[in-house]
Amino acid sequence: MSINIAIDGPAGAGKSTIAKKLAEELGYIYVDTGAMYRAMALYVLEHDINLEDEAAVAAACPDINIRIAFEDGTQCVYLNGENVNGRIRTEQISGMASKVSAQSAVRAHLLELQRSLARSADVIMDGRDIGTHVLPDAQVKIFLTASVKVRAERRYKEYLEKGQPAVLEEIEKEIRERDERDMNREIAPLKQAEDAVLVDTSSMDISQVVACIRQIIIEKTEQL
Ligand code: DC
């Protein structure tokens, strides 16, 4: 049986950075489910489908093939055969992914892909509903969070490091809106699973968070 580690939490809590490092260290495959919703959003954008029109988005789902491959340890998202990794990390796609992910047809479209990845290998999977919905039987569940202010500052620094223009106040507003949508949607909202360990990273740096979660994983998996 494969070992599944679920890391959920709001935008900018550091899930992907931490999950990537731990996966590499512990020999797991890192699965970023947010990237799958981002690829769905990219399709909707490029095909001029009205995001608010749930019936139109649902009708498009059979035409959207999302495939995940791991190349040199990095997850690549293929949208109808094209690697879209380089095109899904924009503010526009972030907002659209959050909206499109509230729709039941979209979630149903990605669920089996996510579960089959978890069946086929030891994974650290990050997202919003992994511990509560996608992998309710995951052996380790972490809920990673931080204050809105800290998360916005981290995102702001990331943009500046990449040489992309950014306005801190706008990022903070976008994060608040995304939290609101992701937590209050009807289907599979962002929330801590009852058996998840809460880790608030507001006053921790990356190495402290990695050490803290590594310890939780070791303790939980030793008992298996
Ligand atoms: O993790 P991320 O920022 O790349 O995710 C983009 C959006 O996708 C996020 O705002 C909500 C949605 N999402 C989701 O609903 N469920 C997941 N398991 C992962 C992401």
Tab-separated table of C-alpha atoms and ligand atoms in Angstrom:
chain	number	residue	atom	x	y	z
A	1	MET	CA	0.000	0.000	0.000
A	2	SER	CA	1.320	3.452	-0.849
A	3	ILE	CA	1.892	6.086	1.810
A	4	ASN	CA	-0.074	9.279	1.307
A	5	ILE	CA	0.682	12.579	2.976
A	6	ALA	CA	-1.888	15.336	2.592
A	7	ILE	CA	-0.923	18.980	3.020
A	8	ASP	CA	-3.796	21.433	2.850
A	9	GLY	CA	-3.994	25.120	3.560
A	10	PRO	CA	-4.727	28.545	2.123
A	11	ALA	CA	-2.888	30.304	-0.705
A	12	GLY	CA	0.647	31.341	0.166
A	13	ALA	CA	1.008	29.246	3.320
A	14	GLY	CA	4.153	27.664	1.836
A	15	LYS	CA	2.620	24.296	0.974
A	16	SER	CA	4.435	23.770	-2.316
A	17	THR	CA	7.866	24.903	-1.097
A	18	ILE	CA	7.668	22.670	1.961
A	19	ALA	CA	6.085	19.689	0.184
A	20	LYS	CA	8.703	19.808	-2.578
A	21	LYS	CA	11.613	19.826	-0.113
A	22	LEU	CA	10.184	17.026	2.013
A	23	ALA	CA	9.300	14.881	-0.992
A	24	GLU	CA	12.858	15.137	-2.248
A	25	GLU	CA	14.317	14.390	1.160
A	26	LEU	CA	12.036	11.486	2.017
A	27	GLY	CA	11.768	9.962	-1.463
A	28	TYR	CA	8.098	10.737	-2.110
A	29	ILE	CA	6.510	12.101	-5.253
A	30	TYR	CA	5.215	15.640	-4.855
A	31	VAL	CA	1.779	16.206	-6.368
A	32	ASP	CA	0.560	19.804	-6.692
A	33	THR	CA	-3.214	19.644	-7.236
A	34	GLY	CA	-3.561	23.428	-7.521
A	35	ALA	CA	-1.652	23.218	-10.815
A	36	MET	CA	-4.411	20.968	-12.195
A	37	TYR	CA	-7.091	23.568	-11.383
A	38	ARG	CA	-4.842	26.221	-12.891
A	39	ALA	CA	-4.595	24.220	-16.129
A	40	MET	CA	-8.410	23.914	-16.219
A	41	ALA	CA	-8.614	27.696	-15.781
A	42	LEU	CA	-6.123	28.225	-18.614
A	43	TYR	CA	-8.292	26.147	-20.938
A	44	VAL	CA	-11.382	28.159	-19.987
A	45	LEU	CA	-9.474	31.400	-20.595
A	46	GLU	CA	-8.045	30.366	-23.945
A	47	HIS	CA	-11.352	29.035	-25.251
A	48	ASP	CA	-13.294	32.153	-24.264
A	49	ILE	CA	-15.624	30.159	-22.049
A	50	ASN	CA	-17.559	32.282	-19.569
A	51	LEU	CA	-16.181	31.269	-16.180
A	52	GLU	CA	-19.458	32.034	-14.452
A	53	ASP	CA	-21.428	29.809	-16.842
A	54	GLU	CA	-21.256	26.485	-14.996
A	55	ALA	CA	-23.113	24.610	-17.735
A	56	ALA	CA	-20.640	25.809	-20.365
A	57	VAL	CA	-17.647	24.877	-18.190
A	58	ALA	CA	-19.170	21.453	-17.460
A	59	ALA	CA	-19.826	20.899	-21.182
A	60	ALA	CA	-16.163	21.681	-21.924
A	61	CYS	CA	-14.784	19.229	-19.322
A	62	PRO	CA	-14.777	16.157	-21.610
A	63	ASP	CA	-12.544	18.115	-24.009
A	64	ILE	CA	-10.030	18.968	-21.295
A	65	ASN	CA	-7.385	16.330	-20.835
A	66	ILE	CA	-5.091	16.975	-17.893
A	67	ARG	CA	-2.109	14.670	-17.549
A	68	ILE	CA	0.677	14.767	-14.998
A	69	ALA	CA	4.228	13.656	-15.720
A	70	PHE	CA	7.304	13.835	-13.509
A	71	GLU	CA	10.367	15.056	-15.351
A	72	ASP	CA	13.638	15.332	-13.400
A	73	GLY	CA	11.579	15.186	-10.216
A	74	THR	CA	9.398	18.116	-11.283
A	75	GLN	CA	5.666	17.812	-11.834
A	76	CYS	CA	4.688	18.813	-15.369
A	77	VAL	CA	1.058	19.511	-16.159
A	78	TYR	CA	0.005	18.655	-19.675
A	79	LEU	CA	-3.153	20.289	-20.971
A	80	ASN	CA	-4.336	18.423	-24.059
A	81	GLY	CA	-0.784	17.287	-24.708
A	82	GLU	CA	0.967	20.609	-24.050
A	83	ASN	CA	3.189	21.265	-21.030
A	84	VAL	CA	1.612	24.398	-19.497
A	85	ASN	CA	3.829	24.738	-16.411
A	86	GLY	CA	5.166	28.070	-17.632
A	87	ARG	CA	1.740	29.613	-18.194
A	88	ILE	CA	-0.299	28.873	-15.080
A	89	ARG	CA	1.478	30.989	-12.448
A	90	THR	CA	-0.107	34.385	-13.116
A	91	GLU	CA	-2.435	36.405	-10.883
A	92	GLN	CA	-5.163	36.116	-13.507
A	93	ILE	CA	-4.968	32.316	-13.528
A	94	SER	CA	-4.812	32.224	-9.689
A	95	GLY	CA	-8.142	34.030	-9.450
A	96	MET	CA	-9.723	32.029	-12.256
A	97	ALA	CA	-8.549	28.688	-10.788
A	98	SER	CA	-10.119	29.605	-7.465
A	99	LYS	CA	-13.437	30.359	-9.210
A	100	VAL	CA	-13.460	27.381	-11.532
A	101	SER	CA	-12.529	25.017	-8.678
A	102	ALA	CA	-15.817	25.801	-6.928
A	103	GLN	CA	-17.712	24.030	-9.716
A	104	SER	CA	-18.709	20.401	-9.205
A	105	ALA	CA	-17.993	19.262	-12.779
A	106	VAL	CA	-14.450	20.605	-12.548
A	107	ARG	CA	-13.758	18.921	-9.211
A	108	ALA	CA	-15.232	15.633	-10.419
A	109	HIS	CA	-13.078	15.856	-13.539
A	110	LEU	CA	-9.848	15.987	-11.495
A	111	LEU	CA	-10.701	13.726	-8.561
A	112	GLU	CA	-9.891	10.378	-10.185
A	113	LEU	CA	-6.608	11.683	-11.568
A	114	GLN	CA	-5.591	12.806	-8.070
A	115	ARG	CA	-6.648	9.533	-6.441
A	116	SER	CA	-4.952	7.378	-9.047
A	117	LEU	CA	-1.654	9.251	-8.550
A	118	ALA	CA	-1.917	8.588	-4.809
A	119	ARG	CA	-2.625	4.885	-5.382
A	120	SER	CA	0.321	4.429	-7.678
A	121	ALA	CA	3.109	5.867	-5.492
A	122	ASP	CA	4.079	7.295	-2.117
A	123	VAL	CA	2.984	10.910	-2.482
A	124	ILE	CA	2.974	14.209	-0.696
A	125	MET	CA	-0.068	15.891	-2.201
A	126	ASP	CA	-0.946	19.508	-1.559
A	127	GLY	CA	-4.195	21.357	-2.111
A	128	ARG	CA	-7.300	22.482	-0.273
A	129	ASP	CA	-9.384	19.329	0.166
A	130	ILE	CA	-6.811	16.535	0.122
A	131	GLY	CA	-7.188	15.454	3.762
A	132	THR	CA	-10.944	16.009	3.851
A	133	HIS	CA	-12.058	14.730	0.475
A	134	VAL	CA	-9.485	13.458	-2.022
A	135	LEU	CA	-7.506	11.206	0.340
A	136	PRO	CA	-9.570	10.850	3.524
A	137	ASP	CA	-7.462	7.813	4.492
A	138	ALA	CA	-4.084	9.557	4.101
A	139	GLN	CA	-1.709	8.313	6.806
A	140	VAL	CA	-0.470	11.852	7.556
A	141	LYS	CA	-2.497	15.063	7.295
A	142	ILE	CA	-1.117	18.532	7.803
A	143	PHE	CA	-3.027	21.811	7.742
A	144	LEU	CA	-0.508	24.527	6.962
A	145	THR	CA	-1.472	28.106	7.543
A	146	ALA	CA	-0.122	31.604	8.268
A	147	SER	CA	-1.629	35.045	8.738
A	148	VAL	CA	-2.862	36.858	5.607
A	149	LYS	CA	-0.208	39.533	6.102
A	150	VAL	CA	2.664	37.074	6.237
A	151	ARG	CA	1.355	35.118	3.237
A	152	ALA	CA	0.999	38.299	1.179
A	153	GLU	CA	4.526	39.403	2.062
A	154	ARG	CA	5.933	36.019	1.040
A	155	ARG	CA	4.143	36.151	-2.345
A	156	TYR	CA	5.304	39.744	-2.858
A	157	LYS	CA	8.937	38.725	-2.311
A	158	GLU	CA	8.547	35.778	-4.704
A	159	TYR	CA	7.316	38.101	-7.457
A	160	LEU	CA	10.148	40.551	-6.889
A	161	GLU	CA	12.718	37.751	-6.960
A	162	LYS	CA	11.322	36.628	-10.314
A	163	GLY	CA	11.562	40.217	-11.550
A	164	GLN	CA	7.767	40.485	-11.881
A	165	PRO	CA	6.034	43.732	-10.877
A	166	ALA	CA	3.916	43.441	-7.728
A	167	VAL	CA	1.920	45.631	-5.350
A	168	LEU	CA	1.754	44.299	-1.791
A	169	GLU	CA	-1.722	45.687	-1.048
A	170	GLU	CA	-3.126	44.091	-4.201
A	171	ILE	CA	-1.633	40.716	-3.352
A	172	GLU	CA	-3.088	40.925	0.151
A	173	LYS	CA	-6.525	41.747	-1.267
A	174	GLU	CA	-6.295	38.894	-3.777
A	175	ILE	CA	-5.309	36.428	-1.026
A	176	ARG	CA	-8.228	37.544	1.175
A	177	GLU	CA	-10.645	37.081	-1.722
A	178	ARG	CA	-9.224	33.685	-2.571
A	179	ASP	CA	-9.417	32.523	1.073
A	180	GLU	CA	-13.008	33.674	1.233
A	181	ARG	CA	-13.960	31.772	-1.953
A	182	ASP	CA	-11.953	28.623	-1.201
A	183	MET	CA	-13.305	28.357	2.363
A	184	ASN	CA	-16.920	29.170	1.666
A	185	ARG	CA	-17.710	27.207	-1.465
A	186	GLU	CA	-20.257	24.414	-1.188
A	187	ILE	CA	-18.190	21.541	-2.549
A	188	ALA	CA	-15.002	20.397	-0.823
A	189	PRO	CA	-14.215	23.746	0.811
A	190	LEU	CA	-10.839	24.491	2.334
A	191	LYS	CA	-10.955	23.333	5.932
A	192	GLN	CA	-8.819	21.452	8.381
A	193	ALA	CA	-9.575	17.715	8.519
A	194	GLU	CA	-10.437	16.542	12.028
A	195	ASP	CA	-7.358	14.323	12.105
A	196	ALA	CA	-4.973	16.874	10.566
A	197	VAL	CA	-2.132	18.490	12.505
A	198	LEU	CA	-2.318	22.302	12.411
A	199	VAL	CA	0.972	24.070	11.682
A	200	ASP	CA	0.914	27.881	11.783
A	201	THR	CA	4.019	29.121	9.974
A	202	SER	CA	3.520	32.859	10.586
A	203	SER	CA	6.657	33.153	12.667
A	204	MET	CA	8.653	30.253	11.238
A	205	ASP	CA	11.170	30.181	8.408
A	206	ILE	CA	11.254	27.462	5.754
A	207	SER	CA	13.821	25.278	7.503
A	208	GLN	CA	11.817	25.385	10.756
A	209	VAL	CA	8.614	24.391	8.959
A	210	VAL	CA	10.391	21.574	7.116
A	211	ALA	CA	11.869	20.289	10.390
A	212	CYS	CA	8.500	20.466	12.144
A	213	ILE	CA	6.620	18.600	9.420
A	214	ARG	CA	9.433	16.072	8.896
A	215	GLN	CA	9.093	15.197	12.582
A	216	ILE	CA	5.316	14.777	12.292
A	217	ILE	CA	5.722	12.532	9.218
A	218	ILE	CA	8.389	10.393	10.883
A	219	GLU	CA	6.317	9.946	14.042
A	220	LYS	CA	3.149	9.059	12.142
A	221	THR	CA	4.749	6.727	9.609
A	222	GLU	CA	6.839	4.893	12.238
A	223	GLN	CA	3.591	3.745	13.786
A	224	LEU	CA	2.445	2.107	10.511
B	1	DC	O1	-2.631	25.914	-4.643
B	1	DC	P1	-2.910	26.922	-5.762
B	1	DC	O2	-2.825	28.350	-5.325
B	1	DC	O3	-2.087	26.642	-6.976
B	1	DC	O4	-4.443	26.633	-6.172
B	1	DC	C1	-5.153	27.427	-7.099
B	1	DC	C2	-6.640	27.351	-6.790
B	1	DC	O5	-7.115	26.015	-7.039
B	1	DC	C3	-7.019	27.644	-5.342
B	1	DC	O6	-7.366	29.007	-5.145
B	1	DC	C4	-8.202	26.753	-5.072
B	1	DC	C5	-8.090	25.656	-6.071
B	1	DC	N1	-7.730	24.355	-5.482
B	1	DC	C6	-8.749	23.595	-4.993
B	1	DC	O7	-9.893	24.016	-4.986
B	1	DC	N2	-8.490	22.350	-4.500
B	1	DC	C7	-7.240	21.871	-4.480
B	1	DC	N3	-7.019	20.645	-4.006
B	1	DC	C8	-6.163	22.661	-4.961
B	1	DC	C9	-6.438	23.924	-5.445
